[in-house]
Coordinates of C-alpha atoms and ligand atoms in Angstrom, one line a residue:
M984 CA -0.1 -0.1 -0.1
K985 CA 1.4 3.4 -0.9
L986 CA 1.0 6.4 1.7
R987 CA -1.3 8.1 0.2
N988 CA -0.6 12.2 -0.2
L989 CA -3.7 15.6 0.2
F990 CA -2.8 17.1 -2.7
V991 CA -5.2 20.8 -1.7
T992 CA -6.0 23.9 -3.7
A993 CA -4.4 27.0 -2.8
S994 CA -6.8 29.0 -0.9
A995 CA -6.7 33.1 0.1
V996 CA -6.2 34.5 3.0
T997 CA -10.2 36.1 4.5
L998 CA -9.8 38.5 7.5
S999 CA -13.7 39.1 8.5
V1000 CA -13.8 42.7 10.7
A1001 CA -14.1 42.9 14.2
L1002 CA -17.6 44.2 15.2
A1003 CA -17.5 45.2 18.8
A1004 CA -15.6 42.5 20.2
P1005 CA -14.8 42.0 24.1
V1006 CA -11.2 42.4 24.2
A1007 CA -8.3 40.3 25.5
A1008 CA -5.8 41.3 27.9
D1009 CA -2.1 39.9 27.5
V1010 CA -1.2 37.1 28.2
S1011 CA 1.8 36.9 30.7
I1012 CA 4.2 33.6 31.5
D1013 CA 2.3 33.6 35.1
D1014 CA -1.4 32.8 33.6
I1015 CA 0.5 29.5 31.5
V1016 CA 2.1 28.1 34.0
N1017 CA -0.8 28.5 36.3
D1018 CA -3.3 27.7 33.8
A1019 CA -4.4 24.6 35.3
K1020 CA -5.4 26.1 39.0
T1021 CA -7.1 29.4 37.1
T1022 CA -10.7 28.4 36.1
G1023 CA -12.1 31.5 34.4
D1024 CA -9.1 30.8 31.6
V1025 CA -7.6 28.3 29.3
V1026 CA -4.3 29.7 27.7
S1027 CA -2.4 26.1 27.2
Y1028 CA -3.0 22.8 25.6
G1029 CA -3.6 20.7 27.7
L1030 CA -5.6 23.0 30.2
G1031 CA -2.1 23.3 32.0
P1032 CA 1.7 23.0 30.9
K1033 CA 2.0 19.6 32.6
G1034 CA -0.6 18.7 30.6
Q1035 CA -3.3 17.0 33.2
R1036 CA -6.2 18.3 31.3
Y1037 CA -8.3 17.9 34.9
S1038 CA -10.5 21.1 36.0
P1039 CA -10.9 22.3 39.2
L1040 CA -14.8 23.1 38.4
K1041 CA -16.6 21.6 39.8
M1042 CA -20.6 23.5 39.1
I1043 CA -21.5 20.7 36.4
N1044 CA -20.9 17.4 38.7
K1045 CA -21.9 14.0 38.3
D1046 CA -25.6 14.8 40.1
N1047 CA -26.3 17.6 37.7
V1048 CA -24.5 16.6 34.2
G1049 CA -28.0 15.4 33.1
S1050 CA -29.2 18.8 32.1
V1051 CA -26.8 20.1 30.5
V1052 CA -27.8 22.0 27.4
P1053 CA -25.8 23.2 24.3
V1054 CA -25.8 27.3 24.1
W1055 CA -24.4 27.9 21.2
T1056 CA -22.2 26.2 18.3
M1057 CA -20.3 27.4 15.6
S1058 CA -19.7 26.4 11.9
L1059 CA -16.1 25.7 10.1
G1060 CA -17.6 25.6 7.1
G1061 CA -17.2 25.7 3.2
E1062 CA -15.6 23.2 1.5
K1063 CA -13.1 22.6 4.1
M1064 CA -15.1 19.3 6.4
R1065 CA -12.2 17.5 7.2
G1066 CA -10.9 15.9 10.5
Q1067 CA -10.9 18.8 13.1
E1068 CA -8.0 18.2 15.6
T1069 CA -8.1 20.7 17.9
Q1070 CA -8.2 22.1 21.7
P1071 CA -10.1 25.8 22.2
L1072 CA -8.1 28.3 24.3
V1073 CA -10.2 30.9 26.2
K1074 CA -9.2 34.2 27.4
D1075 CA -11.6 37.8 28.9
G1076 CA -14.8 35.9 26.5
V1077 CA -12.6 35.5 23.1
M1078 CA -11.9 31.8 21.8
Y1079 CA -9.4 30.7 19.9
I1080 CA -9.6 27.4 17.8
T1081 CA -7.8 26.0 14.6
G1082 CA -9.4 23.5 12.1
S1083 CA -8.7 21.9 9.3
Y1084 CA -6.9 23.4 6.0
S1085 CA -4.3 25.6 8.2
R1086 CA -7.4 28.1 9.6
M1087 CA -7.7 29.1 12.9
W1088 CA -10.2 31.9 14.2
A1089 CA -11.1 34.3 17.0
I1090 CA -14.9 33.6 18.8
D1091 CA -17.0 35.8 21.3
T1092 CA -17.9 32.3 23.8
K1093 CA -20.9 34.4 25.0
T1094 CA -22.0 34.0 21.7
G1095 CA -20.5 32.2 19.0
R1096 CA -19.6 34.9 16.6
E1097 CA -17.0 34.8 14.7
I1098 CA -14.4 37.8 15.4
W1099 CA -12.1 37.5 12.9
L1100 CA -11.0 34.4 10.7
Y1101 CA -6.8 33.6 9.5
D1102 CA -7.0 31.3 6.8
A1103 CA -3.5 30.1 5.8
R1104 CA -2.7 30.4 2.1
L1105 CA -1.4 27.0 1.7
P1106 CA 0.8 26.2 -1.7
E1107 CA 0.6 23.4 -4.3
G1108 CA 1.8 19.8 -2.8
I1109 CA 1.9 20.1 0.8
L1110 CA 2.3 16.2 2.3
P1111 CA 0.6 16.4 5.2
C1112 CA 0.7 12.0 6.1
C1113 CA -2.5 12.2 7.8
D1114 CA -5.3 14.8 7.5
V1115 CA -5.6 18.3 7.2
V1116 CA -5.9 19.0 11.1
N1117 CA -4.3 21.4 13.8
R1118 CA -4.8 20.2 16.9
G1119 CA -4.5 23.8 18.5
A1120 CA -3.1 26.7 18.9
A1121 CA -0.7 28.3 22.0
I1122 CA -1.1 32.4 23.4
F1123 CA 1.3 34.6 25.1
G1124 CA 1.1 38.7 25.0
D1125 CA -1.0 40.5 22.9
K1126 CA -1.2 37.1 20.4
V1127 CA -1.8 33.4 19.9
Y1128 CA 0.2 31.2 17.8
F1129 CA 0.0 28.1 15.7
G1130 CA 1.6 26.0 13.0
T1131 CA 0.7 25.3 9.8
L1132 CA 0.5 22.4 6.8
D1133 CA 3.3 23.9 4.4
A1134 CA 5.5 23.9 7.9
Q1135 CA 5.1 28.0 8.7
L1136 CA 4.0 28.9 12.2
V1137 CA 2.1 32.2 12.3
A1138 CA 2.1 35.1 15.4
L1139 CA -1.6 36.8 15.1
N1140 CA -2.4 39.8 16.7
A1141 CA -5.2 38.1 19.4
K1142 CA -7.2 41.1 18.6
T1143 CA -7.4 41.6 14.9
G1144 CA -5.9 37.9 13.1
K1145 CA -3.4 40.0 11.6
V1146 CA -0.2 38.4 10.7
V1147 CA 2.9 40.1 13.3
W1148 CA 5.2 37.3 11.8
K1149 CA 5.7 34.1 9.7
K1150 CA 8.5 31.9 10.1
K1151 CA 9.3 28.7 8.1
I1152 CA 10.2 25.7 9.6
D1153 CA 11.4 24.0 7.0
D1154 CA 10.5 22.6 3.2
F1155 CA 7.2 21.2 2.7
K1156 CA 9.1 19.7 -0.3
A1157 CA 11.0 17.4 1.6
G1158 CA 7.9 16.3 3.4
F1159 CA 7.8 18.8 6.5
S1160 CA 4.4 20.1 7.9
Y1161 CA 3.1 21.4 11.3
T1162 CA -0.5 19.9 13.2
A1163 CA 0.8 20.2 16.6
A1164 CA -0.3 23.0 19.5
P1165 CA 2.7 25.2 20.0
L1166 CA 4.1 25.7 23.8
I1167 CA 4.9 28.3 25.5
V1168 CA 7.9 28.1 27.9
P1169 CA 9.4 30.2 30.4
S1170 CA 13.4 30.8 30.3
K1171 CA 15.9 32.6 32.9
A1172 CA 18.3 33.2 30.2
H1173 CA 16.3 33.6 26.8
G1174 CA 12.4 34.8 28.2
P1175 CA 9.8 33.3 27.4
L1176 CA 10.2 30.9 24.2
L1177 CA 7.5 29.1 21.1
V1178 CA 8.3 25.8 21.8
T1179 CA 7.4 23.1 18.5
G1180 CA 8.3 20.4 16.9
V1181 CA 8.9 19.1 13.5
S1182 CA 6.0 16.6 11.3
G1183 CA 7.0 14.6 8.7
G1184 CA 8.6 11.0 9.8
E1185 CA 6.9 9.3 6.9
F1186 CA 9.2 10.9 4.5
G1187 CA 12.9 11.1 6.3
I1188 CA 13.3 14.1 7.7
V1189 CA 14.8 14.5 10.6
G1190 CA 12.9 15.3 13.8
R1191 CA 13.8 18.5 16.2
V1192 CA 12.4 20.9 18.4
E1193 CA 13.1 24.2 18.0
A1194 CA 12.9 27.5 20.7
R1195 CA 12.1 30.9 19.3
N1196 CA 11.6 34.6 20.6
V1197 CA 7.9 34.9 21.2
E1198 CA 8.2 38.7 19.7
T1199 CA 10.1 38.0 16.9
G1200 CA 10.3 34.7 16.1
E1201 CA 14.1 34.3 15.6
L1202 CA 15.3 30.7 16.9
I1203 CA 17.1 30.1 20.0
W1204 CA 17.7 26.7 19.9
T1205 CA 17.4 23.8 18.0
R1206 CA 17.8 20.2 19.3
P1207 CA 17.6 17.1 17.3
T1208 CA 15.7 14.4 18.1
I1209 CA 17.8 12.0 16.0
E1210 CA 21.6 10.5 17.3
G1211 CA 24.5 12.5 14.7
H1212 CA 23.0 15.7 14.2
V1213 CA 24.5 19.1 15.9
G1214 CA 22.0 21.2 17.8
M1215 CA 22.3 25.3 17.4
L1216 CA 22.3 28.1 20.6
K1217 CA 22.3 31.0 19.5
G1218 CA 23.3 30.9 16.0
K1219 CA 25.9 28.6 16.9
K1220 CA 26.3 25.1 16.3
S1221 CA 25.6 23.7 19.6
S1222 CA 26.4 19.6 21.3
M1223 CA 25.7 16.9 18.9
T1224 CA 22.2 14.4 19.9
G1225 CA 24.4 10.9 21.7
K1226 CA 27.2 9.7 19.8
K1227 CA 27.5 8.8 15.6
G1228 CA 27.7 5.7 15.0
E1229 CA 26.4 4.4 18.7
T1230 CA 23.1 3.1 18.4
W1231 CA 22.8 3.9 14.2
K1232 CA 25.2 1.6 11.9
G1233 CA 26.0 3.5 8.7
D1234 CA 24.4 6.5 7.1
L1235 CA 20.6 5.9 7.9
Y1236 CA 20.8 8.4 10.2
K1237 CA 20.9 11.1 8.2
T1238 CA 17.1 10.2 7.0
G1239 CA 16.7 8.5 10.5
G1240 CA 13.1 10.2 11.2
G1241 CA 12.1 10.4 14.6
A1242 CA 9.7 13.5 14.4
T1243 CA 8.2 15.3 17.2
W1244 CA 4.7 15.7 15.3
N1245 CA 2.9 16.0 18.8
G1246 CA 3.6 18.7 20.5
G1247 CA 5.4 19.2 24.3
T1248 CA 4.4 19.6 27.7
Y1249 CA 6.3 21.3 30.4
D1250 CA 7.1 20.7 34.7
P1251 CA 7.4 23.7 36.2
D1252 CA 8.8 21.5 39.2
T1253 CA 12.0 20.3 37.1
K1254 CA 11.2 23.0 34.9
L1255 CA 11.9 20.6 31.6
I1256 CA 10.2 20.1 28.3
F1257 CA 8.7 16.7 27.7
F1258 CA 8.9 15.8 23.9
G1259 CA 7.9 12.8 22.0
V1260 CA 9.6 11.2 19.3
G1261 CA 8.3 9.6 16.3
N1262 CA 9.7 5.9 14.9
P1263 CA 13.4 6.0 13.0
A1264 CA 13.2 5.5 9.3
P1265 CA 12.2 3.7 7.1
W1266 CA 9.9 1.4 9.0
N1267 CA 12.3 -1.5 7.4
S1268 CA 13.9 -2.4 10.4
H1269 CA 16.5 -4.7 8.7
L1270 CA 17.9 -1.4 7.4
R1271 CA 19.0 0.1 10.8
P1272 CA 20.7 -2.1 12.9
G1273 CA 20.8 -0.9 16.5
D1274 CA 18.5 0.7 19.4
N1275 CA 18.1 3.7 16.4
K1276 CA 18.1 6.6 19.3
W1277 CA 16.1 8.5 20.0
G1278 CA 13.4 7.5 17.9
C1279 CA 10.3 6.2 19.6
A1280 CA 11.4 7.8 22.9
R1281 CA 10.3 10.8 25.3
I1282 CA 13.1 13.1 26.1
A1283 CA 13.3 16.0 28.5
I1284 CA 15.2 19.3 26.9
D1285 CA 16.7 22.5 29.7
P1286 CA 14.7 25.0 27.8
E1287 CA 17.8 27.4 28.7
T1288 CA 20.2 25.5 26.7
G1289 CA 17.7 23.0 24.6
E1290 CA 20.3 20.0 25.7
I1291 CA 18.7 16.6 26.4
K1292 CA 18.3 16.2 30.4
W1293 CA 17.4 12.5 29.8
G1294 CA 15.8 10.6 27.6
Y1295 CA 13.3 7.1 27.6
Q1296 CA 13.0 4.9 24.3
T1297 CA 9.6 2.8 24.7
T1298 CA 10.5 1.0 21.8
P1299 CA 14.4 0.8 20.4
H1300 CA 14.6 -0.9 17.0
D1301 CA 11.2 -0.3 16.3
G1302 CA 9.9 -2.3 13.7
W1303 CA 5.9 -1.5 13.3
D1304 CA 6.1 2.0 13.6
Y1305 CA 5.4 3.0 17.4
D1306 CA 5.9 6.3 16.8
G1307 CA 6.6 7.7 20.8
V1308 CA 5.1 10.8 20.6
N1309 CA 2.5 10.5 22.8
E1310 CA 2.5 13.4 25.6
V1311 CA 4.2 12.6 28.8
V1312 CA 2.2 14.2 32.1
S1313 CA 3.3 15.1 34.7
F1314 CA 1.8 14.3 38.2
D1315 CA 2.4 13.5 41.9
L1316 CA 3.1 9.4 43.1
N1317 CA 2.6 9.2 46.5
G1318 CA 5.6 11.8 46.6
T1319 CA 7.6 11.3 43.8
K1320 CA 7.6 13.5 41.0
A1321 CA 6.6 11.0 37.9
A1322 CA 5.3 11.1 34.8
A1323 CA 3.0 8.8 32.0
T1324 CA 2.5 8.3 29.2
A1325 CA 0.6 5.8 27.1
D1326 CA 1.8 4.4 23.9
R1327 CA 1.6 3.5 20.3
N1328 CA 2.5 -0.1 21.6
G1329 CA 0.7 -0.4 24.0
F1330 CA 2.2 0.2 27.1
F1331 CA 1.4 2.8 29.7
Y1332 CA 5.1 3.8 31.3
V1333 CA 5.5 5.9 34.5
L1334 CA 8.8 7.4 34.7
N1335 CA 10.8 9.8 37.4
R1336 CA 10.6 12.8 35.9
E1337 CA 13.7 14.1 37.1
T1338 CA 15.8 11.8 35.8
G1339 CA 13.7 9.8 33.2
A1340 CA 14.2 6.5 35.4
F1341 CA 12.2 3.2 34.3
I1342 CA 9.6 3.3 37.0
N1343 CA 6.9 0.7 35.7
A1344 CA 4.8 -0.2 32.4
Y1345 CA 1.8 -1.7 31.9
P1346 CA -0.2 -3.6 29.4
F1347 CA -3.2 -1.1 28.7
V1348 CA -4.4 -2.7 25.2
E1349 CA -5.1 -6.2 24.8
N1350 CA -3.7 -8.9 22.9
I1351 CA 0.0 -7.6 22.6
S1352 CA 1.7 -9.4 20.1
W1353 CA 5.4 -8.1 20.0
A1354 CA 6.6 -8.1 23.1
K1355 CA 5.7 -10.1 26.4
G1356 CA 5.9 -7.2 28.8
I1357 CA 8.8 -4.7 29.6
G1358 CA 11.8 -5.8 32.0
S1359 CA 12.5 -4.1 35.5
D1360 CA 15.4 -2.4 33.2
G1361 CA 12.7 -0.3 31.0
R1362 CA 13.6 -2.3 28.1
P1363 CA 10.6 -4.8 26.2
I1364 CA 11.2 -8.2 26.4
Y1365 CA 9.9 -8.7 23.0
N1366 CA 8.8 -11.8 20.4
K1367 CA 11.3 -11.4 17.8
E1368 CA 8.7 -13.3 15.5
N1369 CA 7.0 -10.4 15.6
Y1370 CA 9.8 -8.1 13.4
P1371 CA 8.4 -8.2 9.9
G1372 CA 10.7 -10.0 8.2
D1373 CA 13.6 -9.1 5.9
P1374 CA 13.4 -8.2 2.1
T1375 CA 16.3 -9.3 1.3
K1376 CA 16.0 -13.1 2.3
S1377 CA 12.5 -13.4 0.6
K1378 CA 12.2 -15.2 -2.7
D1379 CA 12.0 -12.1 -5.0
G1380 CA 13.4 -9.8 -3.1
K1381 CA 10.7 -7.5 -3.0
K1382 CA 8.8 -8.4 0.3
G1383 CA 9.6 -9.9 3.5
S1384 CA 7.8 -12.7 5.3
S1385 CA 4.6 -11.0 6.6
V1386 CA 3.4 -11.1 10.4
F1387 CA 0.0 -9.6 12.8
A1388 CA 1.0 -7.4 15.0
I1389 CA -1.3 -6.0 18.0
P1390 CA -1.4 -3.0 18.4
S1391 CA -1.7 -1.5 14.7
F1392 CA 0.9 0.9 13.6
L1393 CA -1.9 3.7 14.8
G1394 CA -1.8 2.7 17.8
G1395 CA -3.0 1.1 21.5
K1396 CA -3.2 4.9 21.9
N1397 CA -2.4 7.9 19.3
W1398 CA -2.1 11.5 19.3
M1399 CA -5.5 12.4 21.2
P1400 CA -4.7 12.7 24.8
M1401 CA -5.6 11.8 27.8
A1402 CA -6.4 12.9 31.1
Y1403 CA -5.1 12.4 34.5
S1404 CA -7.5 13.4 37.8
P1405 CA -5.8 14.0 41.3
D1406 CA -8.9 13.7 42.9
T1407 CA -9.2 9.8 41.9
K1408 CA -5.5 9.3 40.9
M1409 CA -6.6 8.1 37.7
F1410 CA -6.0 8.3 34.2
Y1411 CA -8.5 8.5 31.8
V1412 CA -7.0 6.9 28.4
P1413 CA -9.1 7.1 24.6
S1414 CA -7.2 3.7 23.0
N1415 CA -7.8 1.6 21.0
E1416 CA -7.8 -2.3 20.4
W1417 CA -6.8 -3.6 16.5
G1418 CA -3.5 -5.4 14.7
M1419 CA -2.2 -5.8 11.6
D1420 CA -0.5 -7.2 8.5
L1421 CA 2.5 -5.8 8.4
W1422 CA 5.4 -6.5 6.0
N1423 CA 8.7 -5.0 4.7
E1424 CA 10.0 -4.1 1.3
P1425 CA 13.0 -2.4 0.1
V1426 CA 13.2 1.4 0.3
T1427 CA 15.5 3.8 -0.6
Y1428 CA 15.4 7.5 0.5
K1429 CA 14.0 9.7 -1.7
K1430 CA 12.7 13.6 -1.3
G1431 CA 9.2 14.0 -0.7
A1432 CA 8.7 10.6 -2.0
A1433 CA 7.0 8.2 1.5
Y1434 CA 9.9 6.7 2.8
L1435 CA 8.6 3.3 4.4
G1436 CA 9.8 -0.1 3.4
A1437 CA 6.7 -1.7 4.2
G1438 CA 2.5 -2.1 3.6
F1439 CA 0.1 -3.2 5.5
T1440 CA -3.4 -3.3 6.2
I1441 CA -5.2 -2.6 9.7
K1442 CA -7.7 -5.4 11.0
P1443 CA -10.1 -5.1 13.9
I1444 CA -9.3 -7.9 16.7
F1445 CA -13.2 -7.9 18.6
D1446 CA -16.2 -8.1 17.0
D1447 CA -17.9 -5.4 19.2
H1448 CA -15.4 -2.6 19.8
I1449 CA -12.2 -1.4 18.4
G1450 CA -12.0 2.0 20.5
A1451 CA -12.0 1.7 24.6
L1452 CA -11.8 4.9 27.0
K1453 CA -9.7 3.5 30.5
A1454 CA -9.2 4.6 33.5
I1455 CA -5.1 3.6 34.8
D1456 CA -4.2 3.7 38.1
P1457 CA -1.1 4.3 37.6
A1458 CA 0.4 2.7 40.7
T1459 CA -0.5 -0.5 39.8
G1460 CA -1.5 -0.6 36.2
K1461 CA -5.1 -2.0 37.6
I1462 CA -7.6 -0.6 34.9
A1463 CA -10.4 0.5 37.3
W1464 CA -13.3 0.5 34.3
S1465 CA -13.2 0.4 30.4
I1466 CA -15.9 1.5 28.2
K1467 CA -15.6 -0.2 24.5
N1468 CA -16.3 2.0 21.6
K1469 CA -17.6 0.4 18.5
A1470 CA -15.0 2.7 16.3
P1471 CA -11.9 3.2 16.8
L1472 CA -11.3 6.4 19.6
W1473 CA -9.8 9.7 17.8
G1474 CA -10.5 12.8 20.4
G1475 CA -9.1 14.0 23.7
V1476 CA -9.9 13.4 27.0
L1477 CA -11.0 15.9 29.8
T1478 CA -11.9 15.1 33.6
T1479 CA -12.9 18.3 36.1
A1480 CA -13.1 18.1 40.2
G1481 CA -17.0 17.6 39.4
G1482 CA -16.2 14.2 39.4
L1483 CA -16.7 13.3 35.4
V1484 CA -15.1 12.5 32.3
W1485 CA -15.8 14.3 29.0
Y1486 CA -14.9 12.8 25.3
G1487 CA -16.4 12.6 22.3
T1488 CA -16.8 9.3 20.1
P1489 CA -16.1 9.1 15.7
E1490 CA -19.8 8.1 16.2
G1491 CA -20.9 12.1 16.9
Y1492 CA -21.2 12.0 20.4
F1493 CA -20.0 14.0 23.2
K1494 CA -19.9 11.8 26.4
A1495 CA -19.5 12.8 30.2
V1496 CA -19.3 9.5 32.7
D1497 CA -18.5 9.0 36.1
A1498 CA -14.5 9.8 36.6
S1499 CA -14.7 7.0 39.6
T1500 CA -17.5 3.8 38.2
G1501 CA -17.3 5.1 34.6
K1502 CA -21.2 5.0 34.4
E1503 CA -22.1 6.9 31.4
L1504 CA -24.1 10.6 32.8
Y1505 CA -24.2 12.5 29.8
S1506 CA -24.6 12.2 26.3
F1507 CA -25.3 14.4 23.0
N1508 CA -24.8 13.8 19.4
T1509 CA -22.8 16.4 17.6
G1510 CA -23.7 15.6 14.1
S1511 CA -20.3 14.8 13.2
G1512 CA -17.8 13.0 14.5
I1513 CA -15.4 14.3 17.3
V1514 CA -11.5 14.0 17.4
G1515 CA -11.4 17.2 18.8
S1516 CA -10.2 17.8 22.5
P1517 CA -12.7 19.3 25.2
I1518 CA -11.8 22.3 27.1
T1519 CA -14.1 23.5 30.4
W1520 CA -14.1 27.5 32.3
E1521 CA -15.8 29.7 34.1
Q1522 CA -17.8 32.5 32.9
D1523 CA -20.1 34.9 34.8
G1524 CA -20.2 32.4 37.5
E1525 CA -21.4 29.5 35.0
Q1526 CA -19.2 26.8 34.3
Y1527 CA -19.0 26.3 30.3
V1528 CA -17.6 22.8 28.1
S1529 CA -16.6 23.2 24.8
V1530 CA -15.7 20.6 21.7
V1531 CA -15.3 20.6 18.1
S1532 CA -17.5 18.1 16.1
G1533 CA -16.1 17.3 12.6
W1534 CA -14.7 13.5 11.9
G1535 CA -11.6 13.0 9.9
G1536 CA -8.0 11.9 10.8
A1537 CA -5.2 9.4 10.1
V1538 CA -8.5 6.3 10.8
P1539 CA -10.1 7.0 7.4
L1540 CA -6.8 7.8 5.1
W1541 CA -4.6 4.7 6.8
G1542 CA -7.1 2.2 9.0
G1543 CA -7.3 0.1 6.0
D1544 CA -9.7 -2.5 6.9
V1545 CA -10.8 -0.7 9.8
A1546 CA -11.3 2.6 7.6
K1547 CA -14.0 0.5 5.8
T1548 CA -16.6 0.1 9.0
V1549 CA -16.4 3.9 9.4
A1550 CA -16.8 4.7 6.1
H1551 CA -20.8 6.0 7.0
L1552 CA -19.2 8.1 9.6
N1553 CA -20.3 11.9 8.0
Q1554 CA -17.6 14.6 7.9
G1555 CA -18.9 17.6 9.5
G1556 CA -16.5 21.2 11.2
M1557 CA -18.6 22.9 14.3
L1558 CA -17.9 23.8 17.6
W1559 CA -20.4 23.3 20.6
T1560 CA -20.2 25.1 23.6
F1561 CA -22.4 23.6 26.6
K1562 CA -24.0 24.8 30.0
L1563 CA -26.6 24.3 32.3
P1564 CA -29.3 25.6 31.7
K1565 CA -30.3 29.1 34.6
Ligands
LIG2020 CA1 -6.7 28.5 33.6
LIG2021 CA1 5.0 7.4 12.1

């Protein structure tokens, strides 16, 4: 199967003129660092830089959530109804959302009225691998920021939507693009930084994390994720990532993948930036003997220097496209500064976030085939026969022996963020149970072409469900409850002090369940599949909940047999906002 690229026609930039719009005050670095505690705004991706997606709000709670009603909606319409994976931001009566095809809106939170729209002028030939999505914006000072499918970073005036600066991340013709929400991080040496990664791991680009001056967009530092590549600090070469040739034999590290496509989180306690790193390239693991650091890993970076403080590989020498990009969520584990991350490879990891030391790992999906478990040293106990075979050992040299591997490469969990409740001390993980036929093929790098060296078909493994929202105790790995869903879950999760867990389904339902038991307490059909991440905030003494609906993302494009089972789901593009009736 060939990688399917999405070719998109150029579109004009349109800006609507603001009427009497609410005016947002400048967002400070303290507003961002303390975002999780302040219920009147949502000024970071993850409802706080730690990414817990927990709100202390409890006006909407287990007892009254059944009465919640939608109060306004807004269409993301036009001819651009594709996957809507955004998480809204809210500040002083203005909501900022991003949408498919690199668009951003400012919206009046009282009425849903559009204040302005920024529509990026996308060139011909962009190469997004996995639908024309965007996962959210960042906000700081008087600017809002987001990345575009042609690999640009754009800073807009939050009041007018006018471009303040625009910077090229890299060459979109080589496969670079951008879909993650940028991260704002404090630093002593450089002031607030705008921190981003890169997308394009399926095209043999080399991953990196970058920090920029928030006012000018000027690069402060760059940290490559693949061993043997040299970083940059203030315009000069800094250190090499790892040691050339240590875990990569030969020259393949030069096109070694490791895309940082899902963005990062920041922990104010340890002052570390956490990023996940995608698969080493190409997928055909026989071409790249060794652990292939830091492919399929989590890395902690010092914002002052751009140096890697620690790294932890979830799938050393990946053979299944188990990108290690999933979010690192900081939390307190009985007094230990811990972090948790639910990997594409099906294991839920708990690490010491100060040192990266392995604490424990637990399977969070069923029938994992590629590994028996994770050893006490933190390395997988591989089932070596579950690596797809070497094509050079086949009769015609063109197709290696096929394996059936679980999870599929779309993962036990993909990009969609989980939530953590300090009340229940549980993580709420949007997971998927599926497998894949996978085989290797010969491949050579060619700029802008898919660089996989593999073929695949994703298949369901159970008759009644693929998706499963799971409540996981990070201390024991015990799954307290699980809610099956027929279609794969592809949207983010929110939890609140009201004892609720909110999530959406591809079937279109926006649901609230009891955080302790998983009992469904609220369900509302939004008319299209939900693959966005919900938020909640407080305004004029009332609690609001918002989520963007609009089916799409990687599943319909890459899902093989699973894509057929969701082909009937309708596209859309609608922002929904809910509250209790007065
Ligand atoms: Ca806040
Ligand atoms: Ca990948």
